[in-house]
């Protein structure tokens, strides 16, 4: 038995090497955007401009998977800061390979409205992260090729080059350093369509949450403007048993405190 | 008053156990006349005030309490200086909930056109350059919501009718002031039923009460005719945007009741590029005549969504009655924002906007949130 484990352990890096770019990105998507049946975090975003001026966005983010990794998901967000968006809430029904459904609750006039959602590459609440950076980009939207193996710090990574199939993305191509052990992206470099460095993502801190390696601190930096966004995930948890009924107009209007604190 | 004090004293130990948060803002709001003086002779300002908002939220168990009150200093001396904007208690149960007290109710999908939104509004606030939230007035009501599997229900019942605020005839050129106004003695009620149908948000609306703005009787007295409405709305994805469809029938009754009316709206909202959104709407109001109105709202954000430029425009096709509201809003910090905008009215003297063509104004809002 022990010998088998030793052989399997020897084979493991080989099997990672043998994966195609698309397979690596699928495993990375499952590890980064789909772990657990559901997920909760208090998200603290610091938007920092090139002069060092900071703005803070704070929200609770809840996610629930409909099924397997790569499938439908529901997201629910309630804002705490800044004051002019406090109590505003936001819901996304995310479907692979088609536009999401999005709803927003505006407390000032007590109104829920559906909002257009084809702009997946647009900024999430003014930060350097796009909606896709927050909830994942469809694997099928890019071609993926394994470039090389490379270490990032102590982590052995596979470097994957992803190139959008259509020309409507804001980046020309990107390189992702995927950790061979956890399949989390530890670094990502985006290049604009002229090939110049554009944005840089880094996973700054990875914690073990209920046995799942989780990126609890991350930064996205726009290399062309010098603006960056630092994100901390606080009170991160998985498999809380979030009901499907949470993702409804009722709770958009009255977010239940047991899920949002 | 004594009973109120006793109630507060009784509630104090409860509030000690509850989590409570206090927040609010301080605001300066001014609107400058750009064409003519107000009818009361006030030359420069359509609106000029400083305002403090206090908001208390408290919760314990399945109960929640929310109070929003304003204190204002009005330089023009034309408005109430304290106001309870909202004040209600919520009880949340398994598949139903209850809200009792003064609350804002908003129905329907229109952008500054109201098909099924029969609830109180403040049209004066909208025309005098006040922030968006002042467009709605609370209604003193009981709202019961139920969420069985097949649909969601919202029943709103109010023992007392609360009218919409119309532009003050000493502040706006609205024509003759009321000789007398008859207010309804009874209350009002409405039901909204909604659910998802094949990926579309579908809703039905029923209301029984009164027209929210007064009509003039032949003897010159203003009154609020009895009104029953029923309507429906649909909202869903269409092409690269969101399609909103809404329809309602308005039936009036009583002495000198206005003719029945049908209102319909088709609107499409899209985001053609980053941080830009566009809403196009077509609104039809039909009684003995038909009025077709086209509307647009375009919003572009800059500087990491801290600077927002938006334009709302509405134009009635047969007589050119129109309203344009451009606005530039900037968040200086996470707590301090300011907005500069204009309300521009045009058209014939009989149109809802045309009659205000001497009331064009330029407005400024500055708010510090705490």
PDB file of N, CA and C in Angstrom, chain B residues 69-123:
ATOM      1  N   UNK B  69     -34.995  60.438   9.922  1.00  0.00           N
ATOM      2  CA  UNK B  69     -35.618  61.739  10.112  1.00  0.00           C
ATOM      3  C   UNK B  69     -34.731  62.866   9.618  1.00  0.00           C
ATOM      4  N   UNK B  70     -35.342  63.940   9.155  1.00  0.00           N
ATOM      5  CA  UNK B  70     -34.600  65.092   8.639  1.00  0.00           C
ATOM      6  C   UNK B  70     -34.930  66.346   9.441  1.00  0.00           C
ATOM      7  N   UNK B  71     -33.910  67.171   9.637  1.00  0.00           N
ATOM      8  CA  UNK B  71     -34.117  68.522  10.163  1.00  0.00           C
ATOM      9  C   UNK B  71     -33.477  69.456   9.149  1.00  0.00           C
ATOM     10  N   UNK B  72     -34.245  70.466   8.702  1.00  0.00           N
ATOM     11  CA  UNK B  72     -33.702  71.332   7.662  1.00  0.00           C
ATOM     12  C   UNK B  72     -33.843  72.793   8.050  1.00  0.00           C
ATOM     13  N   UNK B  73     -32.932  73.597   7.574  1.00  0.00           N
ATOM     14  CA  UNK B  73     -33.095  75.046   7.683  1.00  0.00           C
ATOM     15  C   UNK B  73     -33.357  75.572   6.292  1.00  0.00           C
ATOM     16  N   UNK B  74     -34.596  76.044   6.090  1.00  0.00           N
ATOM     17  CA  UNK B  74     -35.025  76.494   4.765  1.00  0.00           C
ATOM     18  C   UNK B  74     -34.922  78.012   4.685  1.00  0.00           C
ATOM     19  N   UNK B  75     -34.038  78.497   3.854  1.00  0.00           N
ATOM     20  CA  UNK B  75     -33.829  79.946   3.745  1.00  0.00           C
ATOM     21  C   UNK B  75     -35.008  80.650   3.093  1.00  0.00           C
ATOM     22  N   UNK B  76     -35.828  79.899   2.344  1.00  0.00           N
ATOM     23  CA  UNK B  76     -36.939  80.535   1.643  1.00  0.00           C
ATOM     24  C   UNK B  76     -38.235  80.500   2.458  1.00  0.00           C
ATOM     25  N   UNK B  77     -38.221  79.761   3.552  1.00  0.00           N
ATOM     26  CA  UNK B  77     -39.385  79.720   4.432  1.00  0.00           C
ATOM     27  C   UNK B  77     -40.630  79.141   3.780  1.00  0.00           C
ATOM     28  N   UNK B  78     -40.462  78.136   2.946  1.00  0.00           N
ATOM     29  CA  UNK B  78     -41.605  77.604   2.226  1.00  0.00           C
ATOM     30  C   UNK B  78     -41.857  76.117   2.479  1.00  0.00           C
ATOM     31  N   UNK B  79     -41.169  75.516   3.441  1.00  0.00           N
ATOM     32  CA  UNK B  79     -41.377  74.086   3.640  1.00  0.00           C
ATOM     33  C   UNK B  79     -41.256  73.708   5.109  1.00  0.00           C
ATOM     34  N   UNK B  80     -41.747  72.496   5.400  1.00  0.00           N
ATOM     35  CA  UNK B  80     -41.636  71.983   6.759  1.00  0.00           C
ATOM     36  C   UNK B  80     -40.154  71.755   7.067  1.00  0.00           C
ATOM     37  N   UNK B  81     -39.785  72.035   8.313  1.00  0.00           N
ATOM     38  CA  UNK B  81     -38.358  71.946   8.619  1.00  0.00           C
ATOM     39  C   UNK B  81     -37.960  70.672   9.340  1.00  0.00           C
ATOM     40  N   UNK B  82     -38.955  69.886   9.753  1.00  0.00           N
ATOM     41  CA  UNK B  82     -38.634  68.545  10.255  1.00  0.00           C
ATOM     42  C   UNK B  82     -39.528  67.572   9.515  1.00  0.00           C
ATOM     43  N   UNK B  83     -39.011  66.399   9.292  1.00  0.00           N
ATOM     44  CA  UNK B  83     -39.804  65.423   8.570  1.00  0.00           C
ATOM     45  C   UNK B  83     -39.360  64.025   8.958  1.00  0.00           C
ATOM     46  N   UNK B  84     -40.330  63.173   9.242  1.00  0.00           N
ATOM     47  CA  UNK B  84     -40.032  61.756   9.407  1.00  0.00           C
ATOM     48  C   UNK B  84     -40.090  61.159   8.000  1.00  0.00           C
ATOM     49  N   UNK B  85     -38.928  60.852   7.441  1.00  0.00           N
ATOM     50  CA  UNK B  85     -38.900  60.325   6.075  1.00  0.00           C
ATOM     51  C   UNK B  85     -39.417  58.888   6.050  1.00  0.00           C
ATOM     52  N   UNK B  86     -38.902  58.072   6.965  1.00  0.00           N
ATOM     53  CA  UNK B  86     -39.378  56.708   7.101  1.00  0.00           C
ATOM     54  C   UNK B  86     -39.271  56.325   8.567  1.00  0.00           C
ATOM     55  N   UNK B  87     -40.149  55.460   9.024  1.00  0.00           N
ATOM     56  CA  UNK B  87     -40.095  54.965  10.391  1.00  0.00           C
ATOM     57  C   UNK B  87     -40.946  53.721  10.482  1.00  0.00           C
ATOM     58  N   UNK B  88     -40.291  52.579  10.519  1.00  0.00           N
ATOM     59  CA  UNK B  88     -41.080  51.345  10.484  1.00  0.00           C
ATOM     60  C   UNK B  88     -40.420  50.244  11.296  1.00  0.00           C
ATOM     61  N   UNK B  89     -41.250  49.251  11.628  1.00  0.00           N
ATOM     62  CA  UNK B  89     -40.760  48.035  12.275  1.00  0.00           C
ATOM     63  C   UNK B  89     -40.968  46.896  11.290  1.00  0.00           C
ATOM     64  N   UNK B  90     -39.982  46.020  11.224  1.00  0.00           N
ATOM     65  CA  UNK B  90     -40.042  44.836  10.360  1.00  0.00           C
ATOM     66  C   UNK B  90     -40.108  43.592  11.217  1.00  0.00           C
ATOM     67  N   UNK B  91     -40.953  42.679  10.824  1.00  0.00           N
ATOM     68  CA  UNK B  91     -40.916  41.349  11.426  1.00  0.00           C
ATOM     69  C   UNK B  91     -40.718  40.339  10.300  1.00  0.00           C
ATOM     70  N   UNK B  92     -39.691  39.497  10.423  1.00  0.00           N
ATOM     71  CA  UNK B  92     -39.381  38.544   9.364  1.00  0.00           C
ATOM     72  C   UNK B  92     -39.641  37.131   9.871  1.00  0.00           C
ATOM     73  N   UNK B  93     -40.554  36.419   9.229  1.00  0.00           N
ATOM     74  CA  UNK B  93     -40.840  35.034   9.590  1.00  0.00           C
ATOM     75  C   UNK B  93     -40.345  34.128   8.460  1.00  0.00           C
ATOM     76  N   UNK B  94     -40.647  32.828   8.570  1.00  0.00           N
ATOM     77  CA  UNK B  94     -40.146  31.866   7.594  1.00  0.00           C
ATOM     78  C   UNK B  94     -40.478  32.212   6.152  1.00  0.00           C
ATOM     79  N   UNK B  95     -41.765  32.237   5.828  1.00  0.00           N
ATOM     80  CA  UNK B  95     -42.090  32.578   4.439  1.00  0.00           C
ATOM     81  C   UNK B  95     -43.080  33.737   4.343  1.00  0.00           C
ATOM     82  N   UNK B  96     -43.017  34.614   5.319  1.00  0.00           N
ATOM     83  CA  UNK B  96     -43.763  35.868   5.215  1.00  0.00           C
ATOM     84  C   UNK B  96     -43.057  36.919   6.043  1.00  0.00           C
ATOM     85  N   UNK B  97     -43.336  38.180   5.789  1.00  0.00           N
ATOM     86  CA  UNK B  97     -42.843  39.251   6.655  1.00  0.00           C
ATOM     87  C   UNK B  97     -43.801  40.426   6.664  1.00  0.00           C
ATOM     88  N   UNK B  98     -43.563  41.277   7.630  1.00  0.00           N
ATOM     89  CA  UNK B  98     -44.483  42.365   7.896  1.00  0.00           C
ATOM     90  C   UNK B  98     -43.679  43.642   8.096  1.00  0.00           C
ATOM     91  N   UNK B  99     -44.147  44.731   7.522  1.00  0.00           N
ATOM     92  CA  UNK B  99     -43.531  46.042   7.777  1.00  0.00           C
ATOM     93  C   UNK B  99     -44.644  47.010   8.146  1.00  0.00           C
ATOM     94  N   UNK B 100     -44.508  47.632   9.314  1.00  0.00           N
ATOM     95  CA  UNK B 100     -45.548  48.527   9.802  1.00  0.00           C
ATOM     96  C   UNK B 100     -44.944  49.900  10.043  1.00  0.00           C
ATOM     97  N   UNK B 101     -45.556  50.922   9.471  1.00  0.00           N
ATOM     98  CA  UNK B 101     -45.095  52.282   9.706  1.00  0.00           C
ATOM     99  C   UNK B 101     -44.912  53.048   8.409  1.00  0.00           C
ATOM    100  N   UNK B 102     -44.254  54.190   8.519  1.00  0.00           N
ATOM    101  CA  UNK B 102     -44.035  55.015   7.322  1.00  0.00           C
ATOM    102  C   UNK B 102     -42.928  54.395   6.471  1.00  0.00           C
ATOM    103  N   UNK B 103     -43.245  54.114   5.240  1.00  0.00           N
ATOM    104  CA  UNK B 103     -42.311  53.392   4.375  1.00  0.00           C
ATOM    105  C   UNK B 103     -42.465  53.841   2.928  1.00  0.00           C
ATOM    106  N   UNK B 104     -41.374  53.708   2.196  1.00  0.00           N
ATOM    107  CA  UNK B 104     -41.404  54.032   0.768  1.00  0.00           C
ATOM    108  C   UNK B 104     -41.763  52.766   0.002  1.00  0.00           C
ATOM    109  N   UNK B 105     -42.759  52.867  -0.855  1.00  0.00           N
ATOM    110  CA  UNK B 105     -43.133  51.738  -1.710  1.00  0.00           C
ATOM    111  C   UNK B 105     -42.925  52.174  -3.159  1.00  0.00           C
ATOM    112  N   UNK B 106     -42.204  51.366  -3.909  1.00  0.00           N
ATOM    113  CA  UNK B 106     -41.965  51.672  -5.317  1.00  0.00           C
ATOM    114  C   UNK B 106     -42.351  50.462  -6.151  1.00  0.00           C
ATOM    115  N   UNK B 107     -43.219  50.666  -7.117  1.00  0.00           N
ATOM    116  CA  UNK B 107     -43.635  49.589  -8.013  1.00  0.00           C
ATOM    117  C   UNK B 107     -43.255  49.947  -9.444  1.00  0.00           C
ATOM    118  N   UNK B 108     -43.053  48.951 -10.257  1.00  0.00           N
ATOM    119  CA  UNK B 108     -42.907  49.191 -11.691  1.00  0.00           C
ATOM    120  C   UNK B 108     -41.488  49.457 -12.119  1.00  0.00           C
ATOM    121  N   UNK B 109     -41.317  49.773 -13.392  1.00  0.00           N
ATOM    122  CA  UNK B 109     -40.007  49.739 -14.028  1.00  0.00           C
ATOM    123  C   UNK B 109     -39.601  51.046 -14.699  1.00  0.00           C
ATOM    124  N   UNK B 110     -40.478  52.049 -14.682  1.00  0.00           N
ATOM    125  CA  UNK B 110     -40.200  53.277 -15.437  1.00  0.00           C
ATOM    126  C   UNK B 110     -39.118  54.127 -14.801  1.00  0.00           C
ATOM    127  N   UNK B 111     -38.430  54.908 -15.638  1.00  0.00           N
ATOM    128  CA  UNK B 111     -37.448  55.876 -15.154  1.00  0.00           C
ATOM    129  C   UNK B 111     -38.106  57.253 -15.220  1.00  0.00           C
ATOM    130  N   UNK B 112     -38.596  57.727 -14.098  1.00  0.00           N
ATOM    131  CA  UNK B 112     -39.328  58.992 -13.986  1.00  0.00           C
ATOM    132  C   UNK B 112     -40.600  59.030 -14.828  1.00  0.00           C
ATOM    133  N   UNK B 113     -41.075  57.872 -15.272  1.00  0.00           N
ATOM    134  CA  UNK B 113     -42.457  57.765 -15.757  1.00  0.00           C
ATOM    135  C   UNK B 113     -43.083  56.641 -14.930  1.00  0.00           C
ATOM    136  N   UNK B 114     -44.343  56.864 -14.555  1.00  0.00           N
ATOM    137  CA  UNK B 114     -44.928  55.986 -13.551  1.00  0.00           C
ATOM    138  C   UNK B 114     -46.162  55.288 -14.108  1.00  0.00           C
ATOM    139  N   UNK B 115     -46.018  54.016 -14.381  1.00  0.00           N
ATOM    140  CA  UNK B 115     -47.127  53.247 -14.946  1.00  0.00           C
ATOM    141  C   UNK B 115     -47.869  52.545 -13.817  1.00  0.00           C
ATOM    142  N   UNK B 116     -47.192  51.701 -13.074  1.00  0.00           N
ATOM    143  CA  UNK B 116     -47.819  51.026 -11.939  1.00  0.00           C
ATOM    144  C   UNK B 116     -47.380  51.600 -10.595  1.00  0.00           C
ATOM    145  N   UNK B 117     -46.460  52.550 -10.601  1.00  0.00           N
ATOM    146  CA  UNK B 117     -46.041  53.132  -9.324  1.00  0.00           C
ATOM    147  C   UNK B 117     -47.049  54.181  -8.893  1.00  0.00           C
ATOM    148  N   UNK B 118     -48.077  53.720  -8.180  1.00  0.00           N
ATOM    149  CA  UNK B 118     -49.160  54.606  -7.749  1.00  0.00           C
ATOM    150  C   UNK B 118     -48.845  55.273  -6.411  1.00  0.00           C
ATOM    151  N   UNK B 119     -47.683  54.984  -5.823  1.00  0.00           N
ATOM    152  CA  UNK B 119     -47.386  55.431  -4.448  1.00  0.00           C
ATOM    153  C   UNK B 119     -46.867  56.865  -4.412  1.00  0.00           C
ATOM    154  N   UNK B 120     -46.910  57.516  -3.239  1.00  0.00           N
ATOM    155  CA  UNK B 120     -46.648  58.963  -3.172  1.00  0.00           C
ATOM    156  C   UNK B 120     -45.250  59.375  -3.656  1.00  0.00           C
ATOM    157  N   UNK B 121     -45.254  60.478  -4.369  1.00  0.00           N
ATOM    158  CA  UNK B 121     -44.006  61.022  -4.888  1.00  0.00           C
ATOM    159  C   UNK B 121     -43.902  62.498  -4.520  1.00  0.00           C
ATOM    160  N   UNK B 122     -42.734  63.047  -4.757  1.00  0.00           N
ATOM    161  CA  UNK B 122     -42.538  64.469  -4.524  1.00  0.00           C
ATOM    162  C   UNK B 122     -42.028  65.079  -5.825  1.00  0.00           C
ATOM    163  N   UNK B 123     -42.984  65.531  -6.634  1.00  0.00           N
ATOM    164  CA  UNK B 123     -42.601  66.078  -7.949  1.00  0.00           C
ATOM    165  C   UNK B 123     -41.837  67.387  -7.784  1.00  0.00           C
TER     166      UNK B 123
END
